[in-house]
Amino acid sequence: MRNILDLPQEILERIFSHLIISSIHPSIPVFRSPFEARELGCLRLVCRAWADWIYVHHLYRTKRFGSASRSLAFIEHLKSRSAILPRAKCQCILVINLWPFRHPPHQSVPLPEDAMTMEILVKLLELFSDTILMLGLDMLQAFTLPRETIQAIARIPNLCDLHLDVQELYDDQGSTDSDDSTGSSISMELINPACFHSLIMQLQGLKSLDLAVRFSVPCVCHNLGACYPAITYLNVNVDHMGSDLFLAISIALKPSLKFLAFDECVGDNVGDLLPVYETLRETLEGLQVPNDECLAPLLHLSFPKLRVFGIWEPPNFDLLRQVFFAQSPIQIIAIGLAHRTTQLDTTFKLDSLSNLTRLKRFGFMHAEPDYEPPPVCLNACKALRLRFFILSTAYWLDFSCLESYLDQEFFP
């Protein structure tokens, strides 16, 4: 009698993928829950073939490192395995609690216990350099990279997705080290402001970039497109990065950039978005903003190539009658449901979408699994013959992949 072990390998791979992969895009830094880890363990016990295959392709597919001692033990464990045994592949690595300096911080700011170091990071990258697709670095106190680390990252041949973030340390009074003049002077001596430029120049295969750090780029940003990689997707935390750098990196990446997403933009930074919009409006194919406040600077602009639009919070739907929506060829609108979902019933009307003549799909993302959309949304889509969709919180979707994902057969 035949059983599941007799299925062709390609069928088993699809089954495994649905059971133990949270992300629907290979370069998204989604890491396994305890439930998924237990599922992996049970599946590995079925037979030797499954144990080896899961070890190679899934056990360390996404890995988060934040403890120096545990990371060193992990490295030693892998190095102690026999060379004839299957070698694990790791596609997504996130390193948190990463101390970027060789020296301890200012005395008033305690260094977190067991913090990761650049030396350990280099060892991890060397272990999986031929399989890494996504790398995330969450540094402590400041963004800076020594030359050895930049070289180690540059030796990853298939790296296509890079995430850079910084977490500030606080002293007993609640202020950051940069608030202290002595601590600040020590830090500035150690920071290499040009390290971002040096790194990006060597990552010519990079396609996706997520930034929440401050850095420096050469003053002549318009000429960087020829030497920077052809990055098509940029996600920026504007409040962490600053609007000046947001504009600089937008200019540098304009020749290749197709999808732009940003968040955490409040207060004075909102008004500074206009130069970014004006710089990219002729080439952008996808745009995702946090809220309708960030829409204000662009409502009078048209984006001749824009096909996909997303917003994290339900907007005032009266804005859909503005020039931006009326004159841009938007085919997909995705509304996030992180906050203020009750406003949908009052701000969304039956004719809210009638001004978007190119629109084909309308729906919600990051919805709760049991979310039921207001009937007026369904009726509006039906009247305009639009395809309606809901993406639950179970799906962590790279915005640049939204269009291709909706084209799959289960979203007719």
C-alpha positions in Angstrom: 0.0 0.0 0.0 1.4 3.4 -1.0 1.8 6.2 1.5 3.1 9.7 1.7 6.7 8.5 1.5 6.1 7.4 -2.1 5.1 10.8 -3.3 7.5 12.5 -5.8 10.1 14.8 -4.2 8.7 17.9 -5.8 5.2 17.2 -4.3 6.8 16.7 -0.9 8.6 20.0 -1.2 5.4 21.8 -1.8 3.8 20.2 1.2 6.8 21.0 3.4 6.7 24.6 2.2 3.1 25.1 3.3 3.7 23.4 6.6 6.8 25.1 7.8 7.4 28.3 5.9 5.8 31.5 7.3 6.9 33.8 4.5 5.5 33.7 1.0 8.6 35.5 -0.4 12.1 33.9 0.1 13.8 37.1 1.2 11.3 38.2 3.9 12.8 38.1 7.4 10.0 36.1 9.0 11.2 33.7 11.8 9.6 30.6 13.0 7.2 30.4 15.9 7.7 27.6 18.6 4.8 25.8 16.9 6.6 25.7 13.6 9.8 24.6 15.2 7.9 21.6 16.8 6.4 20.7 13.4 9.9 20.6 12.0 11.1 18.3 14.7 8.2 15.9 14.2 8.7 15.8 10.4 12.4 15.0 10.8 11.6 11.9 12.8 9.6 10.3 9.9 12.6 8.9 8.0 16.3 9.6 7.3 15.5 11.1 3.8 13.1 13.6 5.4 15.5 14.3 8.2 18.3 15.2 5.8 16.2 17.1 3.4 14.6 19.3 6.2 18.0 19.8 7.8 19.5 21.1 4.5 16.6 23.2 3.2 14.4 24.3 6.2 15.9 23.8 9.7 18.1 26.9 9.4 16.4 28.6 6.5 15.7 31.7 8.6 17.9 32.3 11.6 18.0 35.1 14.2 21.2 35.7 16.2 21.3 38.0 19.3 23.6 36.3 21.9 27.3 36.1 21.5 27.8 33.0 23.5 25.0 31.1 21.8 26.1 32.2 18.4 29.7 31.0 19.1 28.3 27.6 20.3 26.2 27.4 17.1 29.2 28.0 14.9 31.3 25.4 16.8 28.4 22.9 16.4 28.3 23.3 12.7 32.0 23.2 12.3 32.2 20.0 14.3 29.9 18.1 11.9 31.5 15.6 9.6 32.2 17.0 6.1 30.3 14.0 4.5 27.1 15.0 6.3 24.5 17.2 4.6 25.3 20.9 4.9 22.5 23.2 6.1 21.4 26.2 4.1 20.5 29.5 5.6 18.7 32.1 3.3 17.7 34.8 5.8 19.9 36.0 8.7 18.9 38.6 11.2 21.6 39.8 13.7 20.3 41.9 16.6 22.0 43.2 19.7 25.0 44.0 17.4 27.8 46.2 18.9 29.6 47.9 16.1 32.6 49.3 17.9 35.8 47.6 19.2 35.7 49.7 22.4 33.1 49.7 25.2 30.5 52.5 25.2 30.5 55.5 27.5 30.5 54.3 31.2 27.0 55.8 31.8 25.5 53.5 29.1 25.9 49.8 30.0 26.6 47.5 27.1 23.9 44.8 26.9 25.1 41.5 28.3 26.3 39.0 25.7 26.1 41.5 22.8 27.0 40.3 19.4 30.3 41.6 17.9 31.5 42.3 14.3 33.9 39.4 14.6 31.1 36.9 15.3 29.0 38.4 12.5 31.9 37.7 10.1 32.1 34.1 11.2 28.4 33.6 10.7 28.5 35.1 7.2 31.4 32.9 6.3 29.4 29.8 7.3 26.5 30.5 5.0 28.0 32.9 2.4 26.9 30.8 -0.6 23.2 30.5 0.5 22.3 33.8 2.1 19.7 35.9 0.2 18.6 38.3 3.0 20.7 39.9 5.7 19.4 42.1 8.5 21.7 44.0 10.9 20.2 45.7 14.0 23.0 47.6 15.6 23.4 49.2 19.0 23.9 52.9 19.4 25.1 53.8 15.8 25.4 52.5 12.3 29.0 51.9 11.3 30.8 49.0 9.7 34.5 48.2 9.8 36.3 47.3 6.5 36.5 43.6 7.4 32.7 43.4 7.9 32.0 45.2 4.6 34.3 42.7 2.8 32.6 39.7 4.4 29.2 41.0 3.3 30.5 41.7 -0.2 31.6 38.0 -0.4 27.9 36.9 -0.3 27.3 36.3 -4.0 23.5 36.0 -3.9 22.6 38.7 -1.4 19.5 40.5 -2.8 17.9 41.9 0.3 19.5 44.1 3.0 18.0 45.5 6.2 19.8 48.0 8.3 18.5 49.3 11.7 19.9 50.9 14.9 18.7 50.6 18.5 19.9 53.3 20.9 21.2 52.5 24.4 19.8 54.5 27.3 21.5 55.4 30.6 19.9 55.3 34.0 18.3 58.8 33.4 16.7 57.7 30.2 18.9 59.7 27.8 20.9 58.2 25.0 24.6 58.2 24.8 24.5 60.8 22.0 22.8 63.2 24.5 26.1 63.3 26.5 28.8 65.5 25.1 31.6 63.2 26.2 29.9 60.0 25.0 29.0 61.7 21.7 32.6 62.7 21.0 33.8 59.2 21.7 31.2 57.7 19.4 31.8 60.2 16.6 35.5 59.2 16.5 34.6 55.6 16.0 31.8 56.1 13.4 32.6 55.7 9.7 29.9 57.8 8.0 31.0 56.6 4.5 30.6 52.9 5.3 27.1 52.7 3.7 28.5 54.0 0.4 31.4 51.6 0.6 29.1 48.7 1.3 26.5 49.4 -1.4 29.1 49.9 -4.0 30.2 46.3 -3.6 26.7 44.7 -3.5 25.9 44.9 -7.2 23.3 42.1 -6.9 21.2 43.9 -4.3 17.5 44.3 -5.3 15.8 45.3 -2.0 16.9 47.7 0.7 15.3 48.5 4.0 16.8 51.5 5.9 16.3 52.9 9.4 19.8 54.3 9.9 21.7 57.5 9.3 24.6 57.5 6.9 26.4 59.7 4.4 26.4 59.5 0.6 28.6 61.6 -1.8 27.3 65.1 -2.5 26.7 64.4 -6.2 23.8 62.0 -5.7 22.7 62.2 -9.4 25.7 60.3 -10.6 25.5 57.4 -8.2 22.9 55.5 -10.2 25.7 54.2 -12.6 27.7 52.7 -9.7 25.0 51.7 -7.2 23.3 48.3 -7.7 20.0 48.2 -9.6 17.8 48.3 -6.4 14.1 48.1 -7.3 12.5 48.1 -3.8 13.3 50.7 -1.1 11.7 50.7 2.4 12.6 53.7 4.7 11.9 54.7 8.2 11.9 58.4 7.6 12.0 59.5 11.3 15.1 57.4 12.0 16.8 58.2 8.7 15.9 61.8 8.2 14.2 63.5 5.2 17.5 64.8 3.9 19.0 61.3 3.5 15.6 60.0 2.2 15.9 62.5 -0.7 19.6 61.7 -1.3 19.1 57.9 -1.5 16.0 58.4 -3.7 18.0 60.5 -6.2 20.8 57.9 -6.1 18.5 54.9 -6.7 16.1 56.6 -9.2 17.4 54.9 -12.3 16.3 51.5 -11.1 13.8 52.1 -8.2 10.3 50.8 -8.9 8.7 50.3 -5.5 8.9 52.7 -2.5 7.6 52.1 1.0 8.1 54.2 4.1 6.8 54.5 7.6 7.2 56.4 10.9 6.9 59.8 9.2 5.3 62.4 11.4 5.4 66.1 12.1 7.7 68.3 10.2 9.1 65.4 8.1 5.7 65.1 6.2 6.2 68.4 4.5 9.7 67.3 3.4 8.3 64.4 1.4 7.4 66.5 -1.6 11.0 66.6 -3.1 11.1 62.8 -2.9 7.7 62.4 -4.6 8.7 64.9 -7.3 12.0 63.0 -7.8 10.4 59.6 -8.3 7.0 60.3 -9.6 7.8 59.5 -13.3 9.3 56.1 -12.6 7.6 54.6 -9.6 5.4 51.6 -10.2 4.4 50.9 -6.5 4.0 53.2 -3.5 3.2 52.4 0.1 2.7 55.1 2.7 1.8 54.9 6.4 -1.3 57.2 6.5 -3.2 59.8 4.6 -1.2 62.6 6.3 1.7 61.5 4.1 -0.5 61.7 1.0 -1.0 65.5 1.4 2.2 66.6 -0.4 1.5 64.4 -3.5 -2.3 64.8 -4.1 -1.7 67.4 -6.9 0.9 65.1 -8.6 0.3 62.4 -11.2 2.5 59.2 -11.3 2.3 58.0 -14.9 3.6 54.5 -14.2 2.1 53.8 -10.8 0.2 50.5 -10.7 0.1 49.5 -7.0 -0.8 51.7 -4.1 -0.8 50.7 -0.4 -1.5 52.5 2.8 -1.1 51.1 6.3 -4.1 52.8 7.9 -7.5 53.3 6.3 -7.5 56.8 4.8 -10.2 59.4 4.3 -11.6 57.9 1.1 -12.7 61.3 -0.2 -9.0 61.7 -1.1 -9.4 59.2 -3.9 -11.0 62.0 -6.0 -7.7 64.0 -6.0 -5.4 64.3 -9.0 -3.0 61.7 -7.7 -5.6 58.9 -7.9 -7.5 60.2 -10.9 -4.5 60.6 -13.2 -2.3 57.7 -12.1 -2.9 54.3 -13.7 -3.4 52.5 -10.4 -4.6 48.9 -10.8 -4.3 47.7 -7.2 -5.2 49.4 -3.9 -4.3 47.6 -0.6 -5.6 49.1 2.7 -3.8 48.1 5.9 -6.0 47.3 8.9 -3.6 47.8 11.7 -5.6 50.7 13.2 -8.9 52.6 12.9 -10.8 49.8 11.1 -14.2 51.2 12.3 -13.8 54.2 10.1 -14.3 52.2 7.0 -18.0 52.0 7.4 -18.4 55.8 7.4 -15.7 57.1 5.0 -16.1 54.5 2.3 -19.0 55.0 0.0 -20.4 53.1 -2.9 -18.9 55.5 -5.4 -15.5 56.0 -3.6 -13.6 54.0 -6.3 -15.5 55.2 -9.4 -12.8 57.8 -10.1 -10.1 55.2 -10.6 -10.7 54.1 -14.2 -7.7 51.7 -14.3 -8.4 50.0 -11.0 -8.7 46.2 -11.1 -8.3 45.0 -7.5 -9.2 46.4 -4.2 -8.7 44.9 -0.8 -7.2 44.8 2.7 -3.9 43.5 4.1 -2.9 42.5 7.6 -6.5 41.8 8.5 -7.4 39.5 11.3 -8.3 36.0 10.1 -12.0 36.4 11.0 -12.3 40.0 9.6 -15.5 40.6 7.6 -15.3 43.7 5.3 -18.2 46.2 5.3 -20.9 45.3 2.8 -20.4 48.7 1.1 -16.9 47.6 0.1 -18.1 44.4 -1.5 -20.9 46.2 -3.2 -18.6 48.8 -4.6 -16.2 46.2 -6.0 -19.1 44.3 -7.5 -20.6 47.3 -9.2 -17.2 48.2 -10.8 -16.3 44.6 -11.5 -13.3 44.8 -9.3 -11.6 41.8 -7.7 -11.7 42.0 -4.0 -9.0 40.4 -1.7 -8.1 40.1 1.9 -4.6 39.2 3.2 -4.7 38.1 6.8 -2.0 38.8 9.4 -0.8 35.2 8.7 0.8 36.6 5.5 3.9 38.8 5.8 4.0 40.1 2.3 6.8 42.2 0.7 4.9 45.1 -0.8 6.9 44.7 -4.1 5.5 41.1 -4.4 1.8 42.1 -3.9 0.9 42.2 -7.6 2.5 38.9 -8.5 1.0 37.2 -5.4 -2.5 38.3 -6.3 -2.0 36.9 -9.7 -1.7 33.4 -8.3 -4.6 31.1 -8.9 -6.2 31.3 -5.5 -6.9 35.0 -6.0 -8.9 34.9 -9.2 
